[in-house]
mmCIF file of C-alpha atoms and ligand atoms in Angstrom:
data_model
loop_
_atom_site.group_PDB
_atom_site.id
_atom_site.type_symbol
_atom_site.label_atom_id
_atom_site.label_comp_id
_atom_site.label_asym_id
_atom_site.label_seq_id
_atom_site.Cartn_x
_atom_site.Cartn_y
_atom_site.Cartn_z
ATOM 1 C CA UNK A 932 31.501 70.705 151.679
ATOM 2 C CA UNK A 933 33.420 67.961 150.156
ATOM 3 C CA UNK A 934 36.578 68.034 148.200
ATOM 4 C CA UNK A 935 34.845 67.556 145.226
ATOM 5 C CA UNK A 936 32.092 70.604 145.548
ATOM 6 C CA UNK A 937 35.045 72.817 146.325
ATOM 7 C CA UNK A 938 37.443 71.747 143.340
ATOM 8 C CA UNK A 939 33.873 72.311 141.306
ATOM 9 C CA UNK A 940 33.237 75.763 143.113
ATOM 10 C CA UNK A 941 36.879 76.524 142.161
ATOM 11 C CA UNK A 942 36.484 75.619 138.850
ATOM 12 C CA UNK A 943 33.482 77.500 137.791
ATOM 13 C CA UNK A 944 34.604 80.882 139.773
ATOM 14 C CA UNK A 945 38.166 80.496 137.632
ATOM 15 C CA UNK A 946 36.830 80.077 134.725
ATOM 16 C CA UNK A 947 34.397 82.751 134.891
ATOM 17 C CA UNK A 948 37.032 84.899 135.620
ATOM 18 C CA UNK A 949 38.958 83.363 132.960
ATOM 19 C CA UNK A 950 41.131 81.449 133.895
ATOM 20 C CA UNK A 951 42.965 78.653 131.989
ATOM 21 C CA UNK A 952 43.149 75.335 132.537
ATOM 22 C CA UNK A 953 40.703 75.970 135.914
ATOM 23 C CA UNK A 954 40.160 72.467 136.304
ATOM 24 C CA UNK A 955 44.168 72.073 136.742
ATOM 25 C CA UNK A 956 44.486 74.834 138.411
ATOM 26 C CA UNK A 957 41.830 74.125 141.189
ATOM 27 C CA UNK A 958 43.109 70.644 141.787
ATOM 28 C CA UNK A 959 46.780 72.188 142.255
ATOM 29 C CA UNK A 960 45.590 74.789 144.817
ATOM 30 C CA UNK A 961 43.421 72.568 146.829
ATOM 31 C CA UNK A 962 46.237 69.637 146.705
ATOM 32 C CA UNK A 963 48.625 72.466 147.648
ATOM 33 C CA UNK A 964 46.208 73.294 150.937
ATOM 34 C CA UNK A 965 45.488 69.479 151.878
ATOM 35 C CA UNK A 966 49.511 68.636 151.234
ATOM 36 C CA UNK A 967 48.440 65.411 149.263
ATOM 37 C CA UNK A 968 49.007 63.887 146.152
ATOM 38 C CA UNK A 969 47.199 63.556 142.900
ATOM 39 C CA UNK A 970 45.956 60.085 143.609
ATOM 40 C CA UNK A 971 44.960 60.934 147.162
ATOM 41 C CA UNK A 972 42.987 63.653 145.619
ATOM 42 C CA UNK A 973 41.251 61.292 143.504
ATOM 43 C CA UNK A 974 40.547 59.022 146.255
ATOM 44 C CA UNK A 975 39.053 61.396 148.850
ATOM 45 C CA UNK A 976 37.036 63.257 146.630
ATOM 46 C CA UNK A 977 33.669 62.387 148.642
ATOM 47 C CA UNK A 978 35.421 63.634 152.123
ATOM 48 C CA UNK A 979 34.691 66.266 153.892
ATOM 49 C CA UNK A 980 37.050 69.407 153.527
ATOM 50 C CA UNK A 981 36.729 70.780 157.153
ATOM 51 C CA UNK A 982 36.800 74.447 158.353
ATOM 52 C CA UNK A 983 40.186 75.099 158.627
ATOM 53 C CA UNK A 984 41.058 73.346 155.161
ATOM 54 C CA UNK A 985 38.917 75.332 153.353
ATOM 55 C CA UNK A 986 39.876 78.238 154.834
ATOM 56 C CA UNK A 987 43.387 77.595 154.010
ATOM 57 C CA UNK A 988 42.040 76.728 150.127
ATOM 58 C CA UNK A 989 39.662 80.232 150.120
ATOM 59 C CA UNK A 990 42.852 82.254 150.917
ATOM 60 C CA UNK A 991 44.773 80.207 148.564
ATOM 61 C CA UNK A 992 42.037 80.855 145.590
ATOM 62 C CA UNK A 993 41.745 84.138 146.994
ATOM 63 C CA UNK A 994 45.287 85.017 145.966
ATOM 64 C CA UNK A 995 44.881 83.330 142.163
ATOM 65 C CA UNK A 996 41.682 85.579 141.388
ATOM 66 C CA UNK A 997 44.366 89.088 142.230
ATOM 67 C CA UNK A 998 46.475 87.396 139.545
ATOM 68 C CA UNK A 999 49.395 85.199 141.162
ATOM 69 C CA UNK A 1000 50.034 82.357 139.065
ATOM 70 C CA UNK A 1001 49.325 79.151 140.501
ATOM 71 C CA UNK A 1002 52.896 77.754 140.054
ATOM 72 C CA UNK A 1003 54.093 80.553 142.517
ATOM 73 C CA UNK A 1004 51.359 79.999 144.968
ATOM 74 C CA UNK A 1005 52.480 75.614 145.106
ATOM 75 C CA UNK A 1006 56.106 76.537 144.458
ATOM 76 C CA UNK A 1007 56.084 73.996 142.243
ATOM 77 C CA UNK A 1008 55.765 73.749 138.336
ATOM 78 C CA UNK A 1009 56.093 70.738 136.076
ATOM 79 C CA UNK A 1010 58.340 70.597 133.052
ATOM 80 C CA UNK A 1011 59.314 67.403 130.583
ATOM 81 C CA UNK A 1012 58.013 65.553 133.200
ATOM 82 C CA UNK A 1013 59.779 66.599 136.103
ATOM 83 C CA UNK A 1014 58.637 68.912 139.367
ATOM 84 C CA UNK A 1015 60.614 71.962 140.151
ATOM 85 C CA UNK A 1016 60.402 74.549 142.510
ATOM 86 C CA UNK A 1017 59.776 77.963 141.098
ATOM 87 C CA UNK A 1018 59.435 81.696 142.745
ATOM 88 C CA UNK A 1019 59.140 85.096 141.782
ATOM 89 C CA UNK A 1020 62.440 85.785 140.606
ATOM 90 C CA UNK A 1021 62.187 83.069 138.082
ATOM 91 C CA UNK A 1022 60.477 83.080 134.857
ATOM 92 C CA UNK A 1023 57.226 79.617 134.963
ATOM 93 C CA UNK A 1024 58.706 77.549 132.944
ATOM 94 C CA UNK A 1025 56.595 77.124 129.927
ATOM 95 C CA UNK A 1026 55.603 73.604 128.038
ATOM 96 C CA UNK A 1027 56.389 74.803 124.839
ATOM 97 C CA UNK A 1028 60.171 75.135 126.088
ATOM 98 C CA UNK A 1029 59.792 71.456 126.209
ATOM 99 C CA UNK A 1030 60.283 71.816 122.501
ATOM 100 C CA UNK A 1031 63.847 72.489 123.439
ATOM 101 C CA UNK A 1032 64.554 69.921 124.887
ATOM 102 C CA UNK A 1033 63.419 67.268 122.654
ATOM 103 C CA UNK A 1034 65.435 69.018 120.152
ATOM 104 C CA UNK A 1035 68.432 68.917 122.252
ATOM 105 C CA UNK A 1036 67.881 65.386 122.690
ATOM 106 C CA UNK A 1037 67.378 64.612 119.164
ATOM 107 C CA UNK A 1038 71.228 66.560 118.371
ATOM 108 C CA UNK A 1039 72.269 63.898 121.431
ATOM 109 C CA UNK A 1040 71.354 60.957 119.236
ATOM 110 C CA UNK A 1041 72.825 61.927 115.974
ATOM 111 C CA UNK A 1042 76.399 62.781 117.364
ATOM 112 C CA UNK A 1043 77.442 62.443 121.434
ATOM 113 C CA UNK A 1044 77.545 65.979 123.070
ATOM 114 C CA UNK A 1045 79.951 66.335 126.035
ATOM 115 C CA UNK A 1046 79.347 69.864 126.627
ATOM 116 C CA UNK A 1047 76.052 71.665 126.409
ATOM 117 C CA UNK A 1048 75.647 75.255 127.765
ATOM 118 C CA UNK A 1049 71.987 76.450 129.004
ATOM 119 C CA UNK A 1050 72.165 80.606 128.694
ATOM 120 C CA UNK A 1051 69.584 82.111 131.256
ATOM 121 C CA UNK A 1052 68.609 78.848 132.828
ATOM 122 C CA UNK A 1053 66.093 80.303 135.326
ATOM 123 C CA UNK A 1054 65.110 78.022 137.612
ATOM 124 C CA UNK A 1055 67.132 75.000 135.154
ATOM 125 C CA UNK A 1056 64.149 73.703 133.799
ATOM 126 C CA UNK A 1057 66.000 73.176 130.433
ATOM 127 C CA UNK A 1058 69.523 72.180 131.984
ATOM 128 C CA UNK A 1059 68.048 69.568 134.672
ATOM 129 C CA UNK A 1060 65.705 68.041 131.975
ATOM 130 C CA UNK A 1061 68.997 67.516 129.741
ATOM 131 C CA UNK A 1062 71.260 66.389 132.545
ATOM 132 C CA UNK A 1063 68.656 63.773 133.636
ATOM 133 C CA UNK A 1064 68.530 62.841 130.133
ATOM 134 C CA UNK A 1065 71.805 62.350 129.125
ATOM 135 C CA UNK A 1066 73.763 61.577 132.049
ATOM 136 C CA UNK A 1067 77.139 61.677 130.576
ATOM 137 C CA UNK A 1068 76.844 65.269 129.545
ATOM 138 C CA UNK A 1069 78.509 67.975 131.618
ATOM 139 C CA UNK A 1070 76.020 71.043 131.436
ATOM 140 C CA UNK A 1071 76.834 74.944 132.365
ATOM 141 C CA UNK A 1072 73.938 76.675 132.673
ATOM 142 C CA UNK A 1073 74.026 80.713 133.300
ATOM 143 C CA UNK A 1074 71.947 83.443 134.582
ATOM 144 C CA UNK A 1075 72.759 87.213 135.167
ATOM 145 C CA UNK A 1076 70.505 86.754 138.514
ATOM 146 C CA UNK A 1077 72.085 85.237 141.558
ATOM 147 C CA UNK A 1078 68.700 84.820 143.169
ATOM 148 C CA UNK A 1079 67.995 82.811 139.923
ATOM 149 C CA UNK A 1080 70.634 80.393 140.319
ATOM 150 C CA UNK A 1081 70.077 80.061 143.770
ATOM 151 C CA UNK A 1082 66.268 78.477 142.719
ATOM 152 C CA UNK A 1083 68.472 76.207 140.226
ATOM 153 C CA UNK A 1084 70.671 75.011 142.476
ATOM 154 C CA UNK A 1085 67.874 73.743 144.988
ATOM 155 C CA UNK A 1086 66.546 72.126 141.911
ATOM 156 C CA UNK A 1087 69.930 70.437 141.358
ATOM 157 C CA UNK A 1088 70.103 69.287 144.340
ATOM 158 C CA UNK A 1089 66.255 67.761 144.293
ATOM 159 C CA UNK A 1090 67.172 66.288 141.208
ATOM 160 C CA UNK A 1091 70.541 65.058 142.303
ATOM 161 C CA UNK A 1092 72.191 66.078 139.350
ATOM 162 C CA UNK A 1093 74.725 69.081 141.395
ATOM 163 C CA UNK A 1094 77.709 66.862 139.893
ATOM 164 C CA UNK A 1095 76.783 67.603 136.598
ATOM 165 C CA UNK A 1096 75.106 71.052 136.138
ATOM 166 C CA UNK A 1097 77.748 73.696 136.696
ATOM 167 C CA UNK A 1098 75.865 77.001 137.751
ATOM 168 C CA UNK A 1099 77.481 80.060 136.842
ATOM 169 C CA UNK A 1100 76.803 84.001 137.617
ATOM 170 C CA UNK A 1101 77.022 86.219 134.133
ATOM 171 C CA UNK A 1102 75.376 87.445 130.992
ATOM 172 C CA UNK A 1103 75.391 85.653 128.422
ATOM 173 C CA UNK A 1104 77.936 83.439 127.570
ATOM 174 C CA UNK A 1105 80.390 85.857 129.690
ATOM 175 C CA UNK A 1106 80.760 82.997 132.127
ATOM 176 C CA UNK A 1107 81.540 80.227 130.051
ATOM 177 C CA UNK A 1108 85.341 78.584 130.887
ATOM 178 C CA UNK A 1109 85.541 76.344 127.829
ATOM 179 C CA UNK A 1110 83.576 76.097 123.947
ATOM 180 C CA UNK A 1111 81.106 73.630 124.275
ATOM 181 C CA UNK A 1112 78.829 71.302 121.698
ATOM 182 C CA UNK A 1113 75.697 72.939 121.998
ATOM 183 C CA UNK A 1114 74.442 76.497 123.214
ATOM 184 C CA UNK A 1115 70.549 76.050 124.413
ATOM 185 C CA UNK A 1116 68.525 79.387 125.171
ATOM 186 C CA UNK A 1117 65.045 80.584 126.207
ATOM 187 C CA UNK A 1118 65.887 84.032 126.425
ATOM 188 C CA UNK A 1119 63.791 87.177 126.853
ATOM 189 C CA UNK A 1120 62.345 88.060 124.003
ATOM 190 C CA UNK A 1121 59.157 89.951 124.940
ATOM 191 C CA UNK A 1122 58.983 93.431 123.675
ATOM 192 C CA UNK A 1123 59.611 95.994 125.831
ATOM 193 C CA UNK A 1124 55.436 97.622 125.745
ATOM 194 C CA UNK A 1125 54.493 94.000 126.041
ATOM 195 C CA UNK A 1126 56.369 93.359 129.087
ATOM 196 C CA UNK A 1127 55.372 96.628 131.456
ATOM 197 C CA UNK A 1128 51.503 94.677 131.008
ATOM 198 C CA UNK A 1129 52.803 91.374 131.289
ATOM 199 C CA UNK A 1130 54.383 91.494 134.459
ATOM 200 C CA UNK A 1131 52.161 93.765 135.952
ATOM 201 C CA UNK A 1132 49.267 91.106 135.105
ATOM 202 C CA UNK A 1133 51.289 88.005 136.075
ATOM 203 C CA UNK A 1134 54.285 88.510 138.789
ATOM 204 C CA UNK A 1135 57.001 87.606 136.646
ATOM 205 C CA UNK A 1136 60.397 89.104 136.665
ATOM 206 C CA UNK A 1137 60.925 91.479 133.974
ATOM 207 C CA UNK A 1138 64.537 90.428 133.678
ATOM 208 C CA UNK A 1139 63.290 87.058 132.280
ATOM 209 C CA UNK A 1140 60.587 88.562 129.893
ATOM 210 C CA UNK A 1141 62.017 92.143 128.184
ATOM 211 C CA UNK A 1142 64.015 91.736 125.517
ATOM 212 C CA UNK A 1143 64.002 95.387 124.319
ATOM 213 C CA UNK A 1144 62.477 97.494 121.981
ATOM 214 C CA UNK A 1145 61.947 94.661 119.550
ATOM 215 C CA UNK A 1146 62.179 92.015 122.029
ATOM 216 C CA UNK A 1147 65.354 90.577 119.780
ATOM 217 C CA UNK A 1148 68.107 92.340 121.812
ATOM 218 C CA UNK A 1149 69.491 89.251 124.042
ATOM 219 C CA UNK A 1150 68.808 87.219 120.922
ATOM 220 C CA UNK A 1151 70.671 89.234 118.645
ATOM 221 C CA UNK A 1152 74.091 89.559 121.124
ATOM 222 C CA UNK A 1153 74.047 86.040 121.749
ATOM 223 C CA UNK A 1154 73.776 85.452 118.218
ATOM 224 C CA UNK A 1155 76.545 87.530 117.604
ATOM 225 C CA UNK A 1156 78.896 86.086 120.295
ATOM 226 C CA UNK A 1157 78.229 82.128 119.918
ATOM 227 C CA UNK A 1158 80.345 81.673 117.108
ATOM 228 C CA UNK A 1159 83.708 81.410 119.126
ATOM 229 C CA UNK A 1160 81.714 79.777 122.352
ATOM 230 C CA UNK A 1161 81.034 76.586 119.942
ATOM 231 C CA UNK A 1162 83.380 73.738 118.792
ATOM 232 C CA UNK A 1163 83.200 73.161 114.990
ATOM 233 C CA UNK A 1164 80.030 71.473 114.146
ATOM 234 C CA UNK A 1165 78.631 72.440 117.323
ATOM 235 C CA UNK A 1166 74.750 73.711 117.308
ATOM 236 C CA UNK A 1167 72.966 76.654 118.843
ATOM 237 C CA UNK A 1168 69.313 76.306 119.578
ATOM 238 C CA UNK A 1169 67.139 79.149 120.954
ATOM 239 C CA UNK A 1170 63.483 79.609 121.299
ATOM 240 C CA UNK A 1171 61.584 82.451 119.283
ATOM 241 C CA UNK A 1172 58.157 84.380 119.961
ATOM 242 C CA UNK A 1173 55.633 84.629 117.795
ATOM 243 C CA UNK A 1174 56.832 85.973 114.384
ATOM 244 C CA UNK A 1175 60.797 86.417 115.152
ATOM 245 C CA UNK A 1176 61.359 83.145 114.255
ATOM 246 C CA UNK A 1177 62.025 84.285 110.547
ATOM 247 C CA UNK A 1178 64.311 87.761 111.955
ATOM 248 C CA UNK A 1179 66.612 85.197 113.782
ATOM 249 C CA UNK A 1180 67.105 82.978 111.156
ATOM 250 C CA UNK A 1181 67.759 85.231 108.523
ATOM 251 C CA UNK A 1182 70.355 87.241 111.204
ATOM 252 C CA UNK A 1183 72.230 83.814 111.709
ATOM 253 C CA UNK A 1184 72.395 83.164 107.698
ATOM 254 C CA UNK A 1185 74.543 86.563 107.843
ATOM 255 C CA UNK A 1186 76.517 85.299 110.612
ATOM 256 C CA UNK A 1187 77.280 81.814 109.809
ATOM 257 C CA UNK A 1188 76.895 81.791 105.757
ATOM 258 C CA UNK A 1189 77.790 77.903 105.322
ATOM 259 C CA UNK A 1190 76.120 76.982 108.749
ATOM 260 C CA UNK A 1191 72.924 74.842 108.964
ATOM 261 C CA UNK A 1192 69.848 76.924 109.843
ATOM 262 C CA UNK A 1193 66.462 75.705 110.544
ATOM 263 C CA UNK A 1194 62.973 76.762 112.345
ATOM 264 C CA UNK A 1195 61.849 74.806 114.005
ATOM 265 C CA UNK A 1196 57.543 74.646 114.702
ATOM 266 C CA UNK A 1197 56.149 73.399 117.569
ATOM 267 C CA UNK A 1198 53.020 70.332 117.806
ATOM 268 C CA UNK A 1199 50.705 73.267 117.208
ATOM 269 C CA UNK A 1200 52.866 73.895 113.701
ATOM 270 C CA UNK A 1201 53.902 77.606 115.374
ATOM 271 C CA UNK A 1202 57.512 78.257 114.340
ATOM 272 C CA UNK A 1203 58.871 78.263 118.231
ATOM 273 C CA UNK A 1204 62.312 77.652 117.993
ATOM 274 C CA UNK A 1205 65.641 78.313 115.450
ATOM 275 C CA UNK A 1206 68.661 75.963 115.670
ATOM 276 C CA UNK A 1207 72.140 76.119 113.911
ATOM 277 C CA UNK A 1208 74.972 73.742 113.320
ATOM 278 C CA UNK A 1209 77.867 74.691 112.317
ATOM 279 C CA UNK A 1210 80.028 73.499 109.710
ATOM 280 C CA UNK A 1211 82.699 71.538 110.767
ATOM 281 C CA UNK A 1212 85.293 74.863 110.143
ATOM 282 C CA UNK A 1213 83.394 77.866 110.118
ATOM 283 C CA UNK A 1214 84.484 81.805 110.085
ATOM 284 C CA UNK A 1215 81.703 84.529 111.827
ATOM 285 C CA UNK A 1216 81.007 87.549 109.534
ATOM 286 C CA UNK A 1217 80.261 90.945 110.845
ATOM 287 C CA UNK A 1218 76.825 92.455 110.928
ATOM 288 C CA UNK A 1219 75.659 95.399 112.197
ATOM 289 C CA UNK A 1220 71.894 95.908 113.269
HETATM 290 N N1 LIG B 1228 57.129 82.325 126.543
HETATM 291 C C1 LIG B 1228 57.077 83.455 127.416
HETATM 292 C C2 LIG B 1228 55.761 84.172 127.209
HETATM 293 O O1 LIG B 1228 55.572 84.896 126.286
HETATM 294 C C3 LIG B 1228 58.220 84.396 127.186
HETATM 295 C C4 LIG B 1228 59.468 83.786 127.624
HETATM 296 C C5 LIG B 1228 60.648 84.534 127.134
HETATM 297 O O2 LIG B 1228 60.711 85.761 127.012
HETATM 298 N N2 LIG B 1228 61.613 83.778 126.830
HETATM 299 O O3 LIG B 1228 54.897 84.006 127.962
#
């Protein structure tokens, strides 16, 4: 069999099964077995596999049909461009997330940022794309999991950027040492009944996914405690699920009366993502949920 009657095997048994993306997906997986590149795939497609290659793909299909996600299989998962290694006891970073970041960078333009805080980095998908980005920025970037941050820091170091991402252990923005220009968030916000299927379905850790009854609860606290974590005029920007886009905004209106709010939608025109800026003096209200 060559490479290319296996990747087309792959495909049609994936997306039978339905599978996203199978095309992808296949090419990952049998790059993953082989060890080789994108363009190397492209130019041996008329080789032969061999035996022991394609029993090394089989077992690695094998495990994608019971449900582990491809990215966890390679180790690897591509974000804004840029490789990082993932495991289980991170969350896959997702592409809309990229949203984020372009954001992020757009706040960089408009006014310099020397201090941007990434709450529940995960693996630092959304830190390392912004450090690489604006080199001159000195990121923090949290997680409540220490086996988290330990799959961040190998991507700091891969990425060479250990100088300026400071990892830190703690909910929230418990860990920060200083206020900062921007607060920058993906965090759970998966409802609690949606989350028992999920991460039965896909391997992910729960820790990254639930957030609570409503899925709002990490979104809400942070909310709550950003005000004082921010220098005046500084911005928060966190990214919504479906439909809670319109919860969060209206809870930071109550918060942060003369602050800037907006939702922001993604290329598909889904409402994704809610920043704030504050006014250059602000004062928090109290609200109680
Ligand atoms: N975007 C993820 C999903 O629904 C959820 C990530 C999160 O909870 N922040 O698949």
């Amino acid at each position: 069999m060559t490479l290319k009657q296996a990747l087309r095997q792959t495909r049609e048994i994936f997306a039978r099964q339905n599978i996203e993306d199978s095309r992808l997906e296949s090419e990952l997986l049998l790059r993953h077995a082989l060890g080789i590149s994108q363009v190397q795939l492209y130019q041996d497609l008329h080789r032969e596999l061999g035996s022991e290659a394609e029993a090394d793909f089989g077992r690695l299909v094998k495990r994608r049909l019971r449900g582990e996600p491809t990215a966890y299989i390679t180790g690897h998962r591509e974000f804004y461009g840029i490789d990082f290694y993932v495991n289980p006891r991170v969350l896959i970073p997702r592409p809309e997330s990229e949203l984020l970041v372009e954001e992020a960078l757009k706040h960089a333009q408009s006014r310099p940022l020397s201090t941007i805080a990434d709450i529940g980095t995960g693996c630092g998908a959304i830190a390392i794309s912004l450090s690489i980005n604006l080199p001159r920025t000195k990121i923090y970037a949290t997680d409540i999991s220490a086996l988290a941050l330990k799959v961040a820091r190998f991507n700091c170091h891969k990425h060479g950027v250990v100088d300026r991402v400071c990892l830190l252990r703690g909910d929230l923005l418990d860990p920060l040492p200083e206020p900062v220009d921007l607060v920058i968030a993906n965090l759970p916000y998966v409802t609690e009944t949606e989350v028992s299927r999920m991460c039965l379905a896909n391997f992910e850790p729960e820790l990254a996914l639930n957030g609570g009854w409503d899925g709002l609860e990490k979104i809400r606290e942070l909310c709550r405690e950003v005000g004082d974590r921010l220098y005046p005029g500084g911005s928060l920007l966190l990214e919504t699920g479906l439909g809670q886009s319109r919860a969060v905004a209206s809870l930071l209106r109550r918060l942060f009366p003369s602050a800037n709010i907006e939702i922001i939608p993604d290329l598909t025109g889904i409402d994704r993502a809610v920043s704030l800026t504050l006014a250059t003096t602000t004062a928090a209200v109290e609200v109680t949920w």
